[in-house]
Each structure stands twice: as structure tokens, then as C-alpha cells.
Amino acid sequence: MEHVPPPAEELALLDRELARLDARRMQLLTRRAWLLSVLQPPATPPAAPPGRPGPAAFTPSFPSAAPVPPRSAQNVLLTLGGLLLTIAAIAFTLVSWGQMGIGGRSAVLALVTVAALATPAVLLRRGLSSTAESLGALALVLMVLDAYALHRVAAPDTGGLGFASAASAVLAVLWAAYGLGLGKLRLPLPMAVVSVQFTLVLWTWAVGAQASVFAGALLLTAALDCAIALRGKGVAVRTTATVGGCLSGAAGLLVALALSVTAGTPAAAVAPGALLLAGAAVALFGVWRAPKEFAVAGGLSAGLAVVAGVGGVLRAGADTDWSVPVYLLCGLVLLTAVRAPLPRPAGQGVLWASGVVVAGSVLSAAPAVGMTLMGPVSRLTAVWSGVPQGRARGALGLEGMEWSQLSTAPVILLVVAGLTGAAYRWWAWCVRAAGAVVSPRAAWRGAAGASALVLGWAGLLVLPVSLDAPYTVAVAVQALLVAALLAVTVRAVRLGAGPVASAALVCAVVGAVSAGTLSLAAEPATYGVFGALLVLFGAAAVVTRADAAPAARVTRLMQAVSACAAVVCAMVLAGALGASLELATYRAAPLMLVVPTVTVLLGARLRGGPPTLPVELTGAVAAVVAVAMAVPDAPFLALVLALCGVLAAGTAVRAERRPAAGYLAVVLFVLATWVRLSASDVSAPEAYTLPVTLPALVVGVLRRRRDPAASSWTAYGAGLAATLVPSVFAAWADPSWVRPLLLGLAALVITLAGARLRLQALLLLGGAVLAMDALHELAPYVIQVVGALPRWLPPALAGLLLLVVGATYEQRLRDARRVKDALGRMR
């Protein structure tokens, strides 16, 4: 009775036996290495004569070349020898052919070819595989030369292409038989595969066949390559067949695709469609047992070929404008491949093909969406000029364009949006249906929902323009889309659907810009659209609550974007109101200040909520716009600057905004004063600024005594700037020398006092004013000197300066750091 040990004991026995075998193998390998070193001893130098030191006494330390492995050197020599013999054979055939009779020439080539074919067998029996490979390669080349010689001697009147086709087939058979007979030669079988690639192609070319026959020949060659790749002997044969099949199949499919696309009738598209379907079958056959990457690529090619073949026949029988929807329909039907009995990687490739078709269809509709969004920009120079013919395309400036090719864009976008939306809604069923081919991730559902929303919005956006609906309908549709998108955003935020909420918010902002620019064609539309957008974005910012939403980050983003968009709409309404009242631009500036006033009040009401800072910054942009509008008139500019200073002072009441808003208020009030003095043609601003500067400096001194740690900018910055800055501008406009002299002296005293007392504000303000004053005095002379210099000298001096600075860069950097540290230590 046979004893069977338990599995654990048997496993231990096997492990011990394997370890014993590994140890014995290591011993044999060590012995083999020693035997090789004995059989190949290093060359020993000759013995030294008696009385002289041997070579070991003096050994020069020259770098020794790495020894060349014997096998590598042998391969190089054999390769070079075979190459030279091949060149000699070609030269003999092409150059010396006419110097011998026909019998002699045939005998020579035949004998040489037979000898080259027979010798590798003898060499392989003796173990000289490398030499056999070289002579085998030479034999293959000689067989090609034999075919060429046979054509020139025995069949000179035969067509070259037809003879080449027959020769490639014969050579493929002979090389395959030779390679199978001498199994140790690696080159004949791959060369047979290469030779068979040209047989059918050259034959169709020789007989002048049609393009469809040429495509069929390429696909038949690809099918033969697939069979060889699946059943071939050796990695080299399978690799060569795979490359050849890919190239032949791709070329055949491209030819068939071109024929299918250019077919004018369904009957003419049937043959290219059949070729495309045959190519798909070949691709699926070739990847049935292929690695994953090749299988996915084959499935992708097969899926695209099926869509092109079936869609080409259907397209030829439909209107030209509906070509893309026909291909889209075929691509969507291709989704049923999830239930086909295909290998998993091939099925994934087919699904990728469906996705490529759908993506290409969506991209074909992108120009229509782009023109709808960017069209109103072309009419910004003609605001409130009316709508040409009262239609949507006239408002977009596209009334003269041909829209027939884009009429199907809404259909494409809405169909794809409906399918992706259905996938988002019934995601569990889609996962079960596609489980045999792909394993969808959870993030894919969010992407599907976002894609459905974006595509649906784009389709509805293009629909009125595609139908050339009335202008009011197009504006109303875009405004309603913005409202719907904001509602979707609020709901998605509350449900925690981050991707959908982000996509809806982006589309809402883009749609608001499009609707707003479209409404600028008519005055009533402008007020109606921007008023509605103001209400919509304001309501969206109010109803969204960050504390009740699962996605807090998306919620804060939505609140900030909605609030800022509402402020921008208010800015447009303020500007439109000034235009409706026919006010000059500078007279409408105070109206624009209503917007930052409201944002300041909102900032105080929100008290640090998420949208507070974005709302205040957007309001500050409105204030900047108001200042820019008032620039043409100095009195209005002074008024606007003063009002902005009031708003900044009101903002500074809040503790969290006091540092920035307080300084800004001071600067705005000072600027308003200077502009007002300039508008009143005051030639001596010091008479108005010094009464302010002196009390301010006294207050600064008292502040520093009470609080020695207070900054010099807080104590003296505003007082000094109130006089120094307007005096600099006055000095630059004053042709007299008295004001610049007095200003320079005052600035010098202030600079020295700042350096002595280590006060940063005095040093920097005094130094800057002193530099500006000195530049004013030296500017005429500098201009004269520069005018007298050659034109090449200033660039040369600038280049020399850059070189010097670059050469001493590290030192200059250390100097700058020391200056920075010194200034930082000042108060």
C-alpha cells in the first residue's frame, strides 16, 4: 500500500529537494567558469633577461580597453563578411552580367546559390550557427538575384509587376520550406512572411484592378498575417506577421473608408462597406488570443470599421446634412457589443470605438456652439443698434453664413445628452450590463452626469439659432437656460453631486455672458436680461447654505461666483442707466458708485461669510471703473475719488478690514484733494497742503511718544506725502528754479533725518522725492548728452552694465539683502 504524505509534509519535501538542486547547479556553474578561465588564459609577457627587473617592476598605468567577448567579435566579423559577399553578388549581377554568356551567367549564379543554400546545413551539424546564419542570409539575397536574372533572361517581355508578384509568392514558399527544413536558422521564416506581403498587392497593381480590389488584396494579406501570427513558429515569425498584418490591414481599411465616404449612392457604398466589415472580422480574428493591448486596439479598429461600413451605406441614401447623425446612430448601436461573445479586451476596444464615434459627432457640432457663444462679441461695437431683420442670426452677426451643415448640431448634442443622462439616472443597471466588458468606477457616474448637463445645455443653446428663431425667443431661451442651470446647481450642491454642480455652475456663467452680450443688441432686452440675471444670481447666492450642504467647498465656490456675477450684472445696469439718461461718461461715474456702496453694506451685513471678500473685491472693481469713467473731467474725478474714500473709510470701521481699507481711504482722500487743487488751477499747492502736513506731523510725534513701537508710516507717512507728492508734480511743471531748489532742500533734510533717526518713512519718502527732483533738474542735460552720443553707444553701455551686474550678481544680491534688512529694522 503506497504511503501518501500529508500536503504540508509533501510541500516541505519538495522545498528541500529544490534547494538541494539549486545548490548543485551553483556548484556546476562555478566549475564551468573555472574551466573557461583555464581554456582561455591571458597572454603572458616575455620573460625578462637575467639581471634586469621583470615587467612587474614597472607597470605603466595606461587605461586598458575592455575585452571583447569572443562571441560578439565573431558575430561582427561574420556580419561584415556576409555583407561584403552580398554586395559582391549584387555588383556581379548588375555590373558584370553582360561580360559572360547566358550559360556561364546562369551556371555561376546557380552554383553559388546552391552552395550558399547547402553550406548552412553542414555548418549547423558542426555547431557553427553564426556562420550558418550569415551564409543563409547570403543565400536569401542570391535567390532574389536569381529571380531578377530569370526575368531578364527567360522572360524579358513579361511585365515587371506581375513577375515580381509571382516571384514573391515563389520565394515565400521556398524560404518557408528552407526555414522549416533547417529549423535552427532564424532568418528564412520571417523573410518568407515579408515576401508574402507583396504578392497580392503587386498582382492587383499589375492587372490595373480597381481601388476596391486593391483594398481587398490588402485585407486578404492582413488575414494571412493574422493566421501566421496565431499559428506561426517562433517569436520572430509571429512578430513579423503582426507588424505586417497591422500595416496591411490599416492600409486596406483606409482605402475602403475613402471609397465609402465618397460613394454617391447606396449601391456604390455596398462594396466598400463589405470590405470594411471584412476588415473588422479580420481584426477580431487576429486579436482573439492576442495580448491585452493588441486586443483593445483590434477591437477599436473593428468597431470603427463596422460603423464606417454600415454608416457609409446609410449615409449614401440620406441627405448630406444628416451624415454625422447617421454615423452617430451606428456608433450608439455599437454599444450592444457589451453582450457579444468577445474576449474582454476586444469588447473594451469595441466600446472605445463607440466612444470615439460619439466624441467625433459631438466635435462636429462644436463650431455651431462656438459661433452661438462668440457671435454677439462681433456686435459689441454696435450696442443698441437694433437687430437686423429681427432674427437670432442677425443678432449674432451670422445672417450671411450657411447654416445647412450645422442644422443637425442640436440633434446630435441632445441625443448624446439624453443617453448620458439616462446612464447617470440608471447607473446601477448600466454597471450590471457592462460588467462582462468593463468595470465602471464611481467617478464615471459624476462624469456622465456632468457631460449630460453640458451637452444638453449646448444643444438647447444652439437650437434657436439653428432654426433662426426671432430675436426675443433666442434671448428668452438663453435666460431661461441660465435659470435652469442655477436651479440644478443649487439642487446638486445640496445632494453632494460635486461634478454635476461644478458643470452646471460653469455653464450658467458662460450662458449668462452669452445671454448678456446677445441682449446688447436692443435697449429693452439689456435691462430685462441683466435685471433677471441679477435676481437669479443673487437668489442662488442666498438660498445656498454652506452648513447644510455635503460638499462645502463646492458650496462656497457657488456662493462666491453667484454673488460676484450679481455684482457684475449690477455694474452693467448702472452703465446702461447712464447711457439711457444720455449722460456723458464722466457724469455717469457717480451712478457706477452705487454698486460698491451696496457691496460695502453687504459686506458689513454678511460679517465674514464665504462670499464676503469676493463681493467686496468685485465692488472695488466697480469703483475702479467709476474712477476710469471720471478721468476726462478733473472736478468729477475729484468727487469720485472723495466718494471712494468715504466708502473705504466706511469699510475700515470693521476690524478685519481696518488695516487695508484705512490706508486706502487716506490715499483716496489725498488724491481727491490734489486733483481738486489741480482742477482749480492752483499753482502753489503748498499753501493748501502745508496746513495739513504740519498738524499731521505734530499728531505723529505725539503718537510716537505715546507708543514708541508705532511705525513711522503710521505717524508721519500721510502728513509728509500730503505735501511732498503734489510738490513733486508742481516742480516738474514749473519752469522756475526756486521751487525745485526748495523742494530738494526739504527732501534732503527729511532724508537725513530719516537716516539719523532710523525712520523708514522719512528715509524712503525723502529719498524718492530727492531723486525725482534731481532727475527733473538733470533731465535737459541728459537729453542733450544722449542726443550727442552715437546711436550705438547707449545699447553698448546697457549691455556692459548687464555684464557687470551679471558677473557680480552674488555680491549685488548680498548688498540688496543688507539694504532690505537695514530698512526692515527701521520703524
PDB file of N, CA and C in Angstrom, residues 5-20:
ATOM      1  N   PRO A   5       2.071  11.175   1.832  1.00  0.00           N
ATOM      2  CA  PRO A   5       2.215  12.080   2.982  1.00  0.00           C
ATOM      3  C   PRO A   5       1.173  13.197   2.943  1.00  0.00           C
ATOM      4  N   PRO A   6       0.952  13.833   4.069  1.00  0.00           N
ATOM      5  CA  PRO A   6       0.033  14.972   4.081  1.00  0.00           C
ATOM      6  C   PRO A   6       0.569  16.112   3.202  1.00  0.00           C
ATOM      7  N   PRO A   7      -0.292  17.029   2.763  1.00  0.00           N
ATOM      8  CA  PRO A   7       0.161  18.118   1.877  1.00  0.00           C
ATOM      9  C   PRO A   7       1.263  18.968   2.484  1.00  0.00           C
ATOM     10  N   ALA A   8       1.196  19.278   3.754  1.00  0.00           N
ATOM     11  CA  ALA A   8       2.228  20.124   4.360  1.00  0.00           C
ATOM     12  C   ALA A   8       3.576  19.423   4.355  1.00  0.00           C
ATOM     13  N   GLU A   9       3.567  18.137   4.656  1.00  0.00           N
ATOM     14  CA  GLU A   9       4.836  17.399   4.663  1.00  0.00           C
ATOM     15  C   GLU A   9       5.392  17.258   3.254  1.00  0.00           C
ATOM     16  N   GLU A  10       4.511  16.992   2.296  1.00  0.00           N
ATOM     17  CA  GLU A  10       4.971  16.861   0.909  1.00  0.00           C
ATOM     18  C   GLU A  10       5.539  18.183   0.405  1.00  0.00           C
ATOM     19  N   LEU A  11       4.931  19.297   0.763  1.00  0.00           N
ATOM     20  CA  LEU A  11       5.447  20.601   0.358  1.00  0.00           C
ATOM     21  C   LEU A  11       6.823  20.849   0.940  1.00  0.00           C
ATOM     22  N   ALA A  12       7.056  20.458   2.211  1.00  0.00           N
ATOM     23  CA  ALA A  12       8.378  20.620   2.815  1.00  0.00           C
ATOM     24  C   ALA A  12       9.414  19.770   2.104  1.00  0.00           C
ATOM     25  N   LEU A  13       9.038  18.533   1.722  1.00  0.00           N
ATOM     26  CA  LEU A  13       9.962  17.681   0.979  1.00  0.00           C
ATOM     27  C   LEU A  13      10.344  18.288  -0.369  1.00  0.00           C
ATOM     28  N   LEU A  14       9.364  18.815  -1.051  1.00  0.00           N
ATOM     29  CA  LEU A  14       9.643  19.449  -2.348  1.00  0.00           C
ATOM     30  C   LEU A  14      10.557  20.657  -2.186  1.00  0.00           C
ATOM     31  N   ASP A  15      10.341  21.467  -1.164  1.00  0.00           N
ATOM     32  CA  ASP A  15      11.193  22.639  -0.948  1.00  0.00           C
ATOM     33  C   ASP A  15      12.640  22.227  -0.686  1.00  0.00           C
ATOM     34  N   ARG A  16      12.837  21.162   0.120  1.00  0.00           N
ATOM     35  CA  ARG A  16      14.199  20.719   0.408  1.00  0.00           C
ATOM     36  C   ARG A  16      14.881  20.184  -0.847  1.00  0.00           C
ATOM     37  N   GLU A  17      14.139  19.472  -1.673  1.00  0.00           N
ATOM     38  CA  GLU A  17      14.723  18.928  -2.898  1.00  0.00           C
ATOM     39  C   GLU A  17      15.100  20.044  -3.864  1.00  0.00           C
ATOM     40  N   LEU A  18      14.248  21.038  -3.977  1.00  0.00           N
ATOM     41  CA  LEU A  18      14.553  22.177  -4.860  1.00  0.00           C
ATOM     42  C   LEU A  18      15.773  22.939  -4.357  1.00  0.00           C
ATOM     43  N   ALA A  19      15.896  23.125  -3.050  1.00  0.00           N
ATOM     44  CA  ALA A  19      17.075  23.807  -2.505  1.00  0.00           C
ATOM     45  C   ALA A  19      18.337  23.014  -2.798  1.00  0.00           C
ATOM     46  N   ARG A  20      18.262  21.650  -2.683  1.00  0.00           N
ATOM     47  CA  ARG A  20      19.427  20.818  -2.994  1.00  0.00           C
ATOM     48  C   ARG A  20      19.815  20.935  -4.470  1.00  0.00           C
TER      49      ARG A  20
END
